[in-house]
mmCIF file of C-alpha atoms and ligand atoms in Angstrom:
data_model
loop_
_atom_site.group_PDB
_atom_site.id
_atom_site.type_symbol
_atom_site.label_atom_id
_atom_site.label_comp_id
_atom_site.label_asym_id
_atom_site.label_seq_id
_atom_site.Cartn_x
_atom_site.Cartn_y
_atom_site.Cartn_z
ATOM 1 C CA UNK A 1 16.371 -68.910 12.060
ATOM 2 C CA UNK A 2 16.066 -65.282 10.982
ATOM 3 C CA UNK A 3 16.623 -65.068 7.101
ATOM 4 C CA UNK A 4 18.467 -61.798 6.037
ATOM 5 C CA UNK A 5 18.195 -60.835 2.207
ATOM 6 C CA UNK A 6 21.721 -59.503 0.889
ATOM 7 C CA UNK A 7 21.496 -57.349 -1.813
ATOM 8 C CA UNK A 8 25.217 -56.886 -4.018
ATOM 9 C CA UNK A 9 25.884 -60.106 -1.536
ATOM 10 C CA UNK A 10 28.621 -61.111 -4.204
ATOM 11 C CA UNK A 11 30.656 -58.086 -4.012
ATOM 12 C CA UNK A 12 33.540 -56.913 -1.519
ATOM 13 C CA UNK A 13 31.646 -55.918 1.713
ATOM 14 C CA UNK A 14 28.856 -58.264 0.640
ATOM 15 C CA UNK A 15 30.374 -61.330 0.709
ATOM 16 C CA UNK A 16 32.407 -60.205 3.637
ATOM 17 C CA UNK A 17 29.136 -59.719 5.470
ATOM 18 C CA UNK A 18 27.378 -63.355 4.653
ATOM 19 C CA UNK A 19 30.118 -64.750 6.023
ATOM 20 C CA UNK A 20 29.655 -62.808 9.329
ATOM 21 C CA UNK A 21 26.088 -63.381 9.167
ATOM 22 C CA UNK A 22 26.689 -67.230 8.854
ATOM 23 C CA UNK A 23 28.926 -67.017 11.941
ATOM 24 C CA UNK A 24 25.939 -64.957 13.952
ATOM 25 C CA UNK A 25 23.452 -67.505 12.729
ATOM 26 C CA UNK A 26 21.687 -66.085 10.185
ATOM 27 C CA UNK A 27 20.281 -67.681 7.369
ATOM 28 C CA UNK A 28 21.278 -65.861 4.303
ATOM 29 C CA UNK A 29 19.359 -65.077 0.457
ATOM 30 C CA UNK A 30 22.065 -63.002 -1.682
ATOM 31 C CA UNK A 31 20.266 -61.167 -4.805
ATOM 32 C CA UNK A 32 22.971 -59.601 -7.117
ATOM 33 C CA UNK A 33 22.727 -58.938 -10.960
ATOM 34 C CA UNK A 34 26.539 -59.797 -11.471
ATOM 35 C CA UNK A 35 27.230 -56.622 -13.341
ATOM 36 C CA UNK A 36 30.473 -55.938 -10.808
ATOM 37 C CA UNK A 37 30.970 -59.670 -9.206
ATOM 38 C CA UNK A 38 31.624 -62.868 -10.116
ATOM 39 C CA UNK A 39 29.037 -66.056 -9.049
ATOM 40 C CA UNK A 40 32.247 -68.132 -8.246
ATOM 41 C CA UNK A 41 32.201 -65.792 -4.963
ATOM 42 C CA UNK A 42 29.431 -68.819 -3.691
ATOM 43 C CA UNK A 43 31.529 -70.934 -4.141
ATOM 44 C CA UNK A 44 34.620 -69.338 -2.462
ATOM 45 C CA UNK A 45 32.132 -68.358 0.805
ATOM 46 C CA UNK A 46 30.778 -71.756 0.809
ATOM 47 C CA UNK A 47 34.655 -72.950 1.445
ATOM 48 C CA UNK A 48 34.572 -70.622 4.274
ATOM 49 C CA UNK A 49 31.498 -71.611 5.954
ATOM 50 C CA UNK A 50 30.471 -75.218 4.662
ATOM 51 C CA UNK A 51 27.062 -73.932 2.983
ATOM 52 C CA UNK A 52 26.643 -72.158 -0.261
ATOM 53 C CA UNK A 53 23.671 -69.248 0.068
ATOM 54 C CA UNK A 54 21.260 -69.367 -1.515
ATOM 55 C CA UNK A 55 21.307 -66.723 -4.789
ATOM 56 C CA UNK A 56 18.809 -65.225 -7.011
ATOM 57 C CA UNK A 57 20.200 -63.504 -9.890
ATOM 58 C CA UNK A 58 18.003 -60.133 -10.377
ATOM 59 C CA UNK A 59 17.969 -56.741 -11.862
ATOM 60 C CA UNK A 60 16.790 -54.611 -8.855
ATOM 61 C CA UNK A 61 16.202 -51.353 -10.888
ATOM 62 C CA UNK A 62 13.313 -53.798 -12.741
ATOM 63 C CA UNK A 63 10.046 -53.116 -9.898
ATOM 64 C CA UNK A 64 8.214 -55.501 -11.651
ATOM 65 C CA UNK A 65 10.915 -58.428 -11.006
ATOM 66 C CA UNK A 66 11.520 -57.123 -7.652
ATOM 67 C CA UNK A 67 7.805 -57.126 -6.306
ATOM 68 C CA UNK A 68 7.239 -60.608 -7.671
ATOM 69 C CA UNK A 69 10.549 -61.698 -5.843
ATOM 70 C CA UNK A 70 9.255 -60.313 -2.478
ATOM 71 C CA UNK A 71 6.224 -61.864 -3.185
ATOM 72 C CA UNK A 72 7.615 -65.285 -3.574
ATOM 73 C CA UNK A 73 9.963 -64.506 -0.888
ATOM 74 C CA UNK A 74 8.004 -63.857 2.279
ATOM 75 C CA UNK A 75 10.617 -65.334 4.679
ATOM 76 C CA UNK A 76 12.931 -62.242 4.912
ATOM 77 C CA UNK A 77 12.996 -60.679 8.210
ATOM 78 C CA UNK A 78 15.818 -58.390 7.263
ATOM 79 C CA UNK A 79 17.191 -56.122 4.047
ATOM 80 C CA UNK A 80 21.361 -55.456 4.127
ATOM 81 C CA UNK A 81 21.434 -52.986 1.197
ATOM 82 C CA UNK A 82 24.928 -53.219 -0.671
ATOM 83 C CA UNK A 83 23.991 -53.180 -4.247
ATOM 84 C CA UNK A 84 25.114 -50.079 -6.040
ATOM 85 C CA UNK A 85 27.181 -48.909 -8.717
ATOM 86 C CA UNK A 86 30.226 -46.801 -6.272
ATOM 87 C CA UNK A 87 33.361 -46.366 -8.436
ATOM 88 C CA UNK A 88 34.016 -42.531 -8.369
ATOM 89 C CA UNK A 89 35.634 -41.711 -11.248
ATOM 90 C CA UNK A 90 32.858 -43.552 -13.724
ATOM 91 C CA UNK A 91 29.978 -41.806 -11.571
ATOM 92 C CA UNK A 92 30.993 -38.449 -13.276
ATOM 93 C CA UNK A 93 31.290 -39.809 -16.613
ATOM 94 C CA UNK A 94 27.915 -41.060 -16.577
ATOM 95 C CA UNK A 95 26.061 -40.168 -13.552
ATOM 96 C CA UNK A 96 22.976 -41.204 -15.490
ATOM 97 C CA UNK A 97 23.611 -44.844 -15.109
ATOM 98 C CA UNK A 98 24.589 -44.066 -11.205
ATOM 99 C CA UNK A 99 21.395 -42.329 -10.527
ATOM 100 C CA UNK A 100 19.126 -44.614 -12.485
ATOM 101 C CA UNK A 101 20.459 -47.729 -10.677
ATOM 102 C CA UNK A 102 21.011 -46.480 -7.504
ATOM 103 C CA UNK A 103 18.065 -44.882 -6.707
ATOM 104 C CA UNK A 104 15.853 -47.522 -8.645
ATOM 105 C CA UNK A 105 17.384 -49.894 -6.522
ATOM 106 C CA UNK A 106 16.985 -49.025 -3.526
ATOM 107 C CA UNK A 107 13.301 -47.257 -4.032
ATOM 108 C CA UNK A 108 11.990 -50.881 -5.522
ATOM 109 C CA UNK A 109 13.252 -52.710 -2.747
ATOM 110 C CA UNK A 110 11.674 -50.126 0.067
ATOM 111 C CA UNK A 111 8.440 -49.990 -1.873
ATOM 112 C CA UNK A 112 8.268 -53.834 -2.125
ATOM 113 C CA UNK A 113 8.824 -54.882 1.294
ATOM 114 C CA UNK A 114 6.392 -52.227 2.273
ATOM 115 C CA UNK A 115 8.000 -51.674 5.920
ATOM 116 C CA UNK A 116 7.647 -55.900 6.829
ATOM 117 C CA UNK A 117 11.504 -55.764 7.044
ATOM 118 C CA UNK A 118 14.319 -53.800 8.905
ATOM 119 C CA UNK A 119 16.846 -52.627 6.810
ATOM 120 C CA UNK A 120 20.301 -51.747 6.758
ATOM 121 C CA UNK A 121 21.536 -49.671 4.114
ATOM 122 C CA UNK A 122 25.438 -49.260 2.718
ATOM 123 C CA UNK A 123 26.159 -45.563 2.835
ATOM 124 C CA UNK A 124 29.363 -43.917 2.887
ATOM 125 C CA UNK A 125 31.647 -41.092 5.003
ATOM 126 C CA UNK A 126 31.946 -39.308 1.448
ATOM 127 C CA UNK A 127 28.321 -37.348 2.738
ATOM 128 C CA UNK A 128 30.592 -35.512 4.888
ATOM 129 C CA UNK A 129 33.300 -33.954 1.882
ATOM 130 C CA UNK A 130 35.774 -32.482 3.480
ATOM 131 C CA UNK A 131 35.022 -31.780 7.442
ATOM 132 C CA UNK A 132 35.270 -28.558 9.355
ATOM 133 C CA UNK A 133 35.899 -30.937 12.544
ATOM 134 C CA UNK A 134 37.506 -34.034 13.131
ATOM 135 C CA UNK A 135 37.115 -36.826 14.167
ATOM 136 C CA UNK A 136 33.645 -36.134 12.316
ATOM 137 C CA UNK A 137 30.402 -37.315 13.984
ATOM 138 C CA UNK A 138 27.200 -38.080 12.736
ATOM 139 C CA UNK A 139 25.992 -35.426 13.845
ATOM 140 C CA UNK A 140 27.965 -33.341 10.829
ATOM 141 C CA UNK A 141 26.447 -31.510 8.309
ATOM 142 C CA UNK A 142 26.604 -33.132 4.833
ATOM 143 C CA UNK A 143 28.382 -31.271 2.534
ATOM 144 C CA UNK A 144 27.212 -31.236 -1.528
ATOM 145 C CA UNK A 145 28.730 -34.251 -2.979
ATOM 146 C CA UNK A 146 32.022 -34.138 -4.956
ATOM 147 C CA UNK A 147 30.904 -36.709 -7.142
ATOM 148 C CA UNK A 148 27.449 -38.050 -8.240
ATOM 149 C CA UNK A 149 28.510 -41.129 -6.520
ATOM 150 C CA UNK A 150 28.688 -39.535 -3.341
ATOM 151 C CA UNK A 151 25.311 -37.637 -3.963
ATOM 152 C CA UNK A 152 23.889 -40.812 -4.315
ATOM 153 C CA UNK A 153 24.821 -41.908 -0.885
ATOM 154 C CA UNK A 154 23.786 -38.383 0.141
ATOM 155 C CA UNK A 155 20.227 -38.654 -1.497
ATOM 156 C CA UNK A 156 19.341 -42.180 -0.656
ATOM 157 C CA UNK A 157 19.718 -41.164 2.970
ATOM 158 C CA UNK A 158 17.790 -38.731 2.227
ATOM 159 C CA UNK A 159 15.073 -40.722 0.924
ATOM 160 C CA UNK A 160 15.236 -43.487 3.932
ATOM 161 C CA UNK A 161 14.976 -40.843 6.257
ATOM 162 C CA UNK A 162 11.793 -39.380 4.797
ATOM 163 C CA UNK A 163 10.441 -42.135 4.442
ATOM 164 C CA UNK A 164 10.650 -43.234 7.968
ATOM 165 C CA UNK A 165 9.505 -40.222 9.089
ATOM 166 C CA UNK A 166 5.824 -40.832 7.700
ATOM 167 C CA UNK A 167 6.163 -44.807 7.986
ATOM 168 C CA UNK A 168 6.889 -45.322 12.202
ATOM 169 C CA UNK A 169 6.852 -49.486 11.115
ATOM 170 C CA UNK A 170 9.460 -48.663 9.020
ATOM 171 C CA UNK A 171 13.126 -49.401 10.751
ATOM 172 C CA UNK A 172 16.459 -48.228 8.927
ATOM 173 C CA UNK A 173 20.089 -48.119 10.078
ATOM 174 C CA UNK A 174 22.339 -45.939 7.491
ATOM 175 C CA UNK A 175 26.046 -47.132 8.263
ATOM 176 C CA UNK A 176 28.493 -44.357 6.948
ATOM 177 C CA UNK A 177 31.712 -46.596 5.754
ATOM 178 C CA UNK A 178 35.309 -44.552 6.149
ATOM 179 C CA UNK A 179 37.960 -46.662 3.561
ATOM 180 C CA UNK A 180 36.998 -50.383 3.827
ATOM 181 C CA UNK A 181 40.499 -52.714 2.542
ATOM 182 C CA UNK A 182 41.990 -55.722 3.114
ATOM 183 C CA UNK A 183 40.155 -59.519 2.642
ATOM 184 C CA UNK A 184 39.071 -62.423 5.199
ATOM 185 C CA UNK A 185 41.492 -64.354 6.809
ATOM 186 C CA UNK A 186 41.023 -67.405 4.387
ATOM 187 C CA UNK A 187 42.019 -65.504 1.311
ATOM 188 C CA UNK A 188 39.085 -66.801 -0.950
ATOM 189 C CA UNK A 189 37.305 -63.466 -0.667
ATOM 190 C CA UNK A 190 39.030 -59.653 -1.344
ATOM 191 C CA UNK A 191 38.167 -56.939 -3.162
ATOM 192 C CA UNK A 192 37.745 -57.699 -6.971
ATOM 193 C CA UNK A 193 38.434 -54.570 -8.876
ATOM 194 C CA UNK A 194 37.550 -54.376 -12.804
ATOM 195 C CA UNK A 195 40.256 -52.834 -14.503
ATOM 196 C CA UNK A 196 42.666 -50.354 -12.988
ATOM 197 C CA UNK A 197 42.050 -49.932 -9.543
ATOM 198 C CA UNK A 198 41.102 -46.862 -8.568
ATOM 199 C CA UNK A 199 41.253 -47.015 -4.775
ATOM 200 C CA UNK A 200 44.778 -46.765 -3.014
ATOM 201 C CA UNK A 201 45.261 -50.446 -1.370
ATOM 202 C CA UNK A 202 44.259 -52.751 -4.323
ATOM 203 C CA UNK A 203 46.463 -50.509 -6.529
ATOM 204 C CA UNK A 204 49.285 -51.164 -4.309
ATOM 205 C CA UNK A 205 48.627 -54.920 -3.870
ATOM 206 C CA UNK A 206 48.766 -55.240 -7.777
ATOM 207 C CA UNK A 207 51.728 -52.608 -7.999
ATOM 208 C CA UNK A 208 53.762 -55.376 -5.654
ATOM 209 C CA UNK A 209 52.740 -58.275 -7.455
ATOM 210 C CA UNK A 210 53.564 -57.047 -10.696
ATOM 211 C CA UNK A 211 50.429 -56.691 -12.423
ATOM 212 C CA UNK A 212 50.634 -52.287 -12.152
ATOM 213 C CA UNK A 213 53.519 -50.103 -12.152
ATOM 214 C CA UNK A 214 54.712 -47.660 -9.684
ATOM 215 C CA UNK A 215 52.337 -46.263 -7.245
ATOM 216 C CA UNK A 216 51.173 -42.316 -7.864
ATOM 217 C CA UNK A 217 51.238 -40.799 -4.266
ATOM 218 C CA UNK A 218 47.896 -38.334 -5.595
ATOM 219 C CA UNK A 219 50.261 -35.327 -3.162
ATOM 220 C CA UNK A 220 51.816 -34.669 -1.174
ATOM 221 C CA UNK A 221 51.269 -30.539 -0.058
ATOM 222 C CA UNK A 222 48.510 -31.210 2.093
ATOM 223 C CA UNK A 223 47.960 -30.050 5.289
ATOM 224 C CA UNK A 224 48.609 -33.001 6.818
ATOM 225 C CA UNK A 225 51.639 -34.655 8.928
ATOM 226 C CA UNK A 226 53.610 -36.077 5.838
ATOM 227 C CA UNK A 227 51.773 -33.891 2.889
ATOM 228 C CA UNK A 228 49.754 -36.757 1.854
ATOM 229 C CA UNK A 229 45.928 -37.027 2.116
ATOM 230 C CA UNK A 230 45.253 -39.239 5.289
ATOM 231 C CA UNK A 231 41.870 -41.858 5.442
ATOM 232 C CA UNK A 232 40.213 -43.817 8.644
ATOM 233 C CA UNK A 233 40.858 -47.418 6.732
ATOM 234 C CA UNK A 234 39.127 -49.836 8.249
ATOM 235 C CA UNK A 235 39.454 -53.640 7.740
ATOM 236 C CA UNK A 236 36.388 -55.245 6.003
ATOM 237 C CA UNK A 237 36.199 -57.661 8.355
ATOM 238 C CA UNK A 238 35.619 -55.390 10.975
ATOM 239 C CA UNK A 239 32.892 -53.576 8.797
ATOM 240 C CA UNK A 240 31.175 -56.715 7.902
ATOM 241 C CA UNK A 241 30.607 -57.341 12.061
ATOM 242 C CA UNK A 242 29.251 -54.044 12.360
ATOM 243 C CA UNK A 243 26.196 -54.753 10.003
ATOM 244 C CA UNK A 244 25.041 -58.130 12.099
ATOM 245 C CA UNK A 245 25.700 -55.326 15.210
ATOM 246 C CA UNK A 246 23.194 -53.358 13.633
ATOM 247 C CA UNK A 247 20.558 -56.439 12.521
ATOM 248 C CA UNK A 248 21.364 -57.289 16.475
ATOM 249 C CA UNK A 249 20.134 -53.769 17.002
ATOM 250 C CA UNK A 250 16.952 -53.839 14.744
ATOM 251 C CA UNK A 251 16.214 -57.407 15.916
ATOM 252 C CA UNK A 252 16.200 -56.453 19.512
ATOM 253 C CA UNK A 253 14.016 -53.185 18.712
ATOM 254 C CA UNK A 254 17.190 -51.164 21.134
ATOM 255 C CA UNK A 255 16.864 -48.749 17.964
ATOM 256 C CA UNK A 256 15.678 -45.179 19.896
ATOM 257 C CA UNK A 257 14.545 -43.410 16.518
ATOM 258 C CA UNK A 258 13.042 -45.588 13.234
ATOM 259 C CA UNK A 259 16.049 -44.173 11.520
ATOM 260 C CA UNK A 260 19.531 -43.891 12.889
ATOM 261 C CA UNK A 261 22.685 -43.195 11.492
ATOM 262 C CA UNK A 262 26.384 -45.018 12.720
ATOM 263 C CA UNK A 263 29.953 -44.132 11.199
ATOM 264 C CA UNK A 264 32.176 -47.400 10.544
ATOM 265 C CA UNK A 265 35.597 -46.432 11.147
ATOM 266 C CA UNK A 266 38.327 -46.983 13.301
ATOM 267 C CA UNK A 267 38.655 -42.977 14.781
ATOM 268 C CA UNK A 268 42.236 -43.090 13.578
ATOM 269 C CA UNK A 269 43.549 -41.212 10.446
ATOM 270 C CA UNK A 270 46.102 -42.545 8.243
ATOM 271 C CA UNK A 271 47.876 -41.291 5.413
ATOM 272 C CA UNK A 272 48.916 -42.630 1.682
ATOM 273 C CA UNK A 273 52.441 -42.534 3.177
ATOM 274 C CA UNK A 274 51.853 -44.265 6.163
ATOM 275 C CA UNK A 275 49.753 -47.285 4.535
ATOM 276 C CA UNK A 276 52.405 -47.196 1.861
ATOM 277 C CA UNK A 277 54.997 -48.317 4.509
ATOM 278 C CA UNK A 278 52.229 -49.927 6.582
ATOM 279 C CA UNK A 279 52.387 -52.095 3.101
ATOM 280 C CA UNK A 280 56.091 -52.666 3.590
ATOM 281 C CA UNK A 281 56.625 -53.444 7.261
ATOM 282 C CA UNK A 282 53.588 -56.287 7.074
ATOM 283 C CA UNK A 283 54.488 -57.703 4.215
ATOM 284 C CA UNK A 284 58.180 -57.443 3.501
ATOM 285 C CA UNK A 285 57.468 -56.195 -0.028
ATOM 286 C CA UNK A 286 59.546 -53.200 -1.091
ATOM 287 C CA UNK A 287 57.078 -50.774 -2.876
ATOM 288 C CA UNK A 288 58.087 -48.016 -5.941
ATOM 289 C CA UNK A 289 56.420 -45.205 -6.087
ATOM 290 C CA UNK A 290 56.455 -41.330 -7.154
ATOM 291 C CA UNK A 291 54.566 -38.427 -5.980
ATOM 292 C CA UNK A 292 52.163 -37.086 -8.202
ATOM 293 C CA UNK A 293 49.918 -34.123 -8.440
ATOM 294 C CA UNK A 294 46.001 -34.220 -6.326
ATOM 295 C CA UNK A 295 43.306 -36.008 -7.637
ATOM 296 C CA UNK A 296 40.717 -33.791 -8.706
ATOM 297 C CA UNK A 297 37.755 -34.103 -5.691
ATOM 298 C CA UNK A 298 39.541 -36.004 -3.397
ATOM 299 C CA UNK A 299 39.619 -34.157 0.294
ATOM 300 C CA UNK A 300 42.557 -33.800 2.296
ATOM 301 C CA UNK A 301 41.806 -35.576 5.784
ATOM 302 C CA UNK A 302 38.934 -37.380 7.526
ATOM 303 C CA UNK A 303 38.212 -39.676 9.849
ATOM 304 C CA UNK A 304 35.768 -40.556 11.948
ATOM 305 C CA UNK A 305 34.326 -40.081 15.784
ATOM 306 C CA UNK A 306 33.150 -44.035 16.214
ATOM 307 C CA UNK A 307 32.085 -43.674 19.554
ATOM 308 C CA UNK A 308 28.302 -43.708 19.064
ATOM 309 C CA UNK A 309 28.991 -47.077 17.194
ATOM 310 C CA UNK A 310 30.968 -48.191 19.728
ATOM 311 C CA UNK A 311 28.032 -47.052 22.794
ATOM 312 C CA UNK A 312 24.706 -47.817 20.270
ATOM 313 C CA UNK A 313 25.626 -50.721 18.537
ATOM 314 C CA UNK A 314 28.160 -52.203 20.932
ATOM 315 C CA UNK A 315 30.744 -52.336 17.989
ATOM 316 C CA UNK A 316 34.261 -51.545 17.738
ATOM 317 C CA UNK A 317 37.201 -52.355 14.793
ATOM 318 C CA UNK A 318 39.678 -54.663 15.944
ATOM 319 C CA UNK A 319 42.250 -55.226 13.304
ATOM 320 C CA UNK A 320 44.646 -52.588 12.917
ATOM 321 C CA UNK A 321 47.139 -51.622 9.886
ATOM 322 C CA UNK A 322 48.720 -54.736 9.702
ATOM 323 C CA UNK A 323 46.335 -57.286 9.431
ATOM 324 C CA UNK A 324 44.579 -55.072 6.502
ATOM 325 C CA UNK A 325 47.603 -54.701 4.759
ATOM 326 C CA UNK A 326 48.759 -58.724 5.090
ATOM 327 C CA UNK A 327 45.468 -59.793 4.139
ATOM 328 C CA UNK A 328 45.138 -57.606 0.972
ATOM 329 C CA UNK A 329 48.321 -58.734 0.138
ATOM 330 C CA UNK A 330 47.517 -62.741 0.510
ATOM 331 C CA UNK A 331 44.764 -62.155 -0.843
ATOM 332 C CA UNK A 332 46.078 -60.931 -3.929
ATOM 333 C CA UNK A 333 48.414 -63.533 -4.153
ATOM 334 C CA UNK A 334 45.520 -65.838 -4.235
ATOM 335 C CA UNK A 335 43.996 -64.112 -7.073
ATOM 336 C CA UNK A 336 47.594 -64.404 -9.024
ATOM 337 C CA UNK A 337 47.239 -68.195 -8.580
ATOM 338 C CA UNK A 338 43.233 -68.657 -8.546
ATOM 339 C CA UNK A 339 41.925 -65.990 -11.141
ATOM 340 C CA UNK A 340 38.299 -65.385 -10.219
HETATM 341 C C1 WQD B 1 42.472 -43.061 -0.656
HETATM 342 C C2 WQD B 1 43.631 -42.084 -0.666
HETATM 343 C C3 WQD B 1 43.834 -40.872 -2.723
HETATM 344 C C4 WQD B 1 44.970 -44.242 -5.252
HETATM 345 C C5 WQD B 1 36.705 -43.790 -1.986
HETATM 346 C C6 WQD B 1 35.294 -43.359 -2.092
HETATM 347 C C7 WQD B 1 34.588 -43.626 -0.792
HETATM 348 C C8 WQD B 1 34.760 -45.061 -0.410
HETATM 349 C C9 WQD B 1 36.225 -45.448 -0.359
HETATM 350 C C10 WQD B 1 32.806 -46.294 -1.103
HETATM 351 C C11 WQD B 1 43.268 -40.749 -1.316
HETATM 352 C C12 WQD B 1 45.048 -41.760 -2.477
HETATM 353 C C13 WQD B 1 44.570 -43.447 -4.182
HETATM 354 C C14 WQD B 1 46.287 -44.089 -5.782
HETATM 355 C C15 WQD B 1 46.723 -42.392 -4.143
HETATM 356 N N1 WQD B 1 34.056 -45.897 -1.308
HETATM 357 N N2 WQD B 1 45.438 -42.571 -3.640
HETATM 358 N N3 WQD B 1 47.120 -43.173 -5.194
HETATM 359 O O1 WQD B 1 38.885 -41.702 -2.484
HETATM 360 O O2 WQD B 1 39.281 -41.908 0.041
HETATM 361 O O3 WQD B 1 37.333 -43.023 -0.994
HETATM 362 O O4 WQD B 1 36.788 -45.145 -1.651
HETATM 363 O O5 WQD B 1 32.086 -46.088 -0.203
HETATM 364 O O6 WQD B 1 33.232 -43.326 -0.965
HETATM 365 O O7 WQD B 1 35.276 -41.980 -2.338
HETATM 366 O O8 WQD B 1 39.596 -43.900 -1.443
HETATM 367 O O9 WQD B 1 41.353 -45.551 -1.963
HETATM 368 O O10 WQD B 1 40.540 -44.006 -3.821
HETATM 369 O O11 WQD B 1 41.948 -43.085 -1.979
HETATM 370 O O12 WQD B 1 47.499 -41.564 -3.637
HETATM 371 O O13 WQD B 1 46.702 -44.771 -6.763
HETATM 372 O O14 WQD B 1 44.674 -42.652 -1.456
HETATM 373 O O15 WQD B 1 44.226 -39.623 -3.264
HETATM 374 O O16 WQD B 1 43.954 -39.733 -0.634
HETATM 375 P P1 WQD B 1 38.828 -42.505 -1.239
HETATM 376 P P2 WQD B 1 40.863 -44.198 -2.378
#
C-alpha cells in the first residue's frame, strides 16, 4: 500500500483529505506542529474510518528535524503539502512569520525528499487577484498579491516550478483552491477557526448559533448581480477528492509536464447574498445581517474555468450549495455540543 505523508493533516482540508485518502486506499503519515489544529482531530477521523493515522508532531521550518524525519521515514511515496500559516488579515500584520514558515516549510520538505516523492502542493485562486476574464483558467496571468499570504502561494509556485524545471525526477501538481466550506458528512470534522472568523461561512454558522452577532455583508456596490462580491465555493469534500485525483495522476505517471497546475472549483460564481440565503433555505435558520462597507483587498468576482481538472485529472465537484451550507451548519452544531 502506497504511504502518502500529509503535511497540516490536522487542519480543515487536511483532515478532509486523509479521510479521502483512507477511502482510495492509501496508507496515511500526518506531520503537523499543532500551532492552528487540535490532535483530538485523530481521534475524530479515526471515528470516520476505523484507524487512527499515524502522527508525528514536527516543526517543518526546523531542516534539521525535517531531514532526520525523512531519513527515518523512507516509506513515503507521496508529499500532500497543506501546512501553512493562510489567515489573510494576520499575514499583513506580520508577514514575517508568514514568509519564514511558509517558505521554510515547504523548501525543507523539497530539499529533504530530494525528488524520491511526488508532491502535491495546497495553493490557492488568490494568485489570480482580481481577473480580467472569467471563468479564469490556469492559463491566467498572476497578478501581485493583495496580501503576503497570497504572495506566498504566488512564490512557492514559483519556487516548485523552478525547481522542476532543472530536476525532470522531480513531479509536482499545484492545485489552485477557489473558497473551500462546509464539513464531512459525519460532522466530526469542519473547519476550526481560532477566534473570530474571518472567512464568510464559519462567520455565519457561528452568527446562527449564537456564538457572533449579525453578519457584515463586506458591500454591496459591486459590479456584480446583487452588489455583493461573488466566490466559486466549493465543498471540502469535493476538494479533498481532487488531491487523491491528482496522487492518481502522479501515481500513474499520466502527468504531461513535471509540473502542472489544476484550479479546484466548481465554475460557478456565487455571491455573499446568495450563500447568505443559500444559508437559510438549507437550513431553516433565519440569518441577521447589515451591509457594511468593502473589505480592504478583497476582489469583486472570481471563479474558476474547471474544465482542465475535469479533462486532466478526471475530477469534478459534486455537492452543490446546499449540502455545503447543511454540513457547515451540523457541523457547527457539533462543535456547540463537542468543543474540540
Ligand atoms: C468571501 C466573501 C468577503 C466575511 C479567502 C482567502 C483565499 C482562500 C479562501 C485560502 C468576500 C465576504 C466575508 C464576512 C463578508 N483561503 N465576507 N462578511 O476572502 O474570498 O478568500 O479565503 O486559500 O485565499 O483569500 O474568503 O470567506 O473571507 O470571503 O461579506 O463576515 O465573503 O468580503 O466577498 P475570500 P472569505
Amino acid at each position: 500500500m502506497s504511504k502518502i505523508l500529509v503535511t497540516g493533516g490536522t487542519g480543515f482540508i487536511g483532515s478532509h483529505t486523509v479521510v479521502e485518502l483512507h477511502n482510495a486506499g492509501y496508507e496515511v503519515l500526518i506531520v503537523d506542529d499543532l500551532s492552528n489544529s487540535s490532535r483530538k482531530i485523530l481521534q475524530q477521523i479515526e471515528a470516520i474510518t476505523g484507524t487512527q493515522p499515524e502522527f508525528v508532531e514536527l516543526d517543518l521550518t526546523d531542516e534539521q528535524k525535517v531531514n532526520e524525519f525523512v531519513l527515518q521515514h523512507n516509506d513515503i511515496s507521496g508529499v500532500i503539502h497543506f501546512a501553512a500559516f493562510k489567515a489573510v488579515g494576520e499575514s499583513v500584520q506580520k508577514p514575517l512569520k508568514y514568509y519564514r514558515n511558509n517558505f521554510y516549510s515547504l523548501i525543507n520538505l523539497v530539499n529533504a525528499f530530494d525528488s524520491k516523492v511526488k508532491f502535491v502542493f495546497s495553493s490557492s485562486c488568490t494568485v489570480y487577484g482580481q481577473p480580467e476574464v472569467l471563468p479564469v483558467t490556469e492559463d491566467a496571468p498572476t497578478q501581485k498579491a493583495q496580501s503576503p499570504y497570497g504572495n506566498t502561494k504566488q512564490v512557492a509556485e514559483e519556487i516548485l516550478q523552478d525547481t522542476c524545471a532543472v530536476t525532470p525526477e522531480l513531479k509536482v501538481i499545484s492545485l489552485r483552491y477557489f473558497n473551500p466550506v462546509g464539513a464531512h458528512e459525519s460532522a466530526l470534522i469542519g473547519e476550526l477557526p481560532i477566534g473570530v472568523p474571518q472567512n464568510l461561512v464559519p462567520f455565519i454558522t457561528q452568527s446562527a448559533i449564537g456564538k457572533r452577532g449579525p453578519i457584515t455583508v463586506y458591500g454591496n456596490d459591486y459590479e456584480t448581480p446583487d452588489g455583493s462580491a461573488v466566490r466559486d465555493y466549493i465543498h471540502v469534500v469535493d476538494l479533498a477528492k481532487a488531491h487523491v485525483a491528482a496522487i492518481k495522476r502522479l501515481d500513474g505517471d499520466q502527468a504531461v509536464d513535471n509540473y502542472e497546475v489544476f484550479n479546484l472549483g466548481t465554475g460557478k460564481g456565487s455571491s455573499v447574498l446568495q450563500i447568505i440565503q443559500a444559508f437559510e433555505e438549507s437550513t431553516g435558520v433565519k440569518l441577521n445581517y447589515t451591509i457594511g462597507p468593502r473589505r480592504e483587498g478583497d476582489i469583486e468576482k472570481v471563479w474558476g474555468d474547471v474544465t482542465k481538472s475535469a479533462r486532466e485529472l478526471g475530477w469534478k465537484a459534486e455537492l452543490g450549495l446546499n449540502e455545503m451550507m447543511s454540513s457547515a451548519w451540523k457541523w457547527e452544531k457539533y462543535l456547540q455540543e463537542n468543543p474540540i
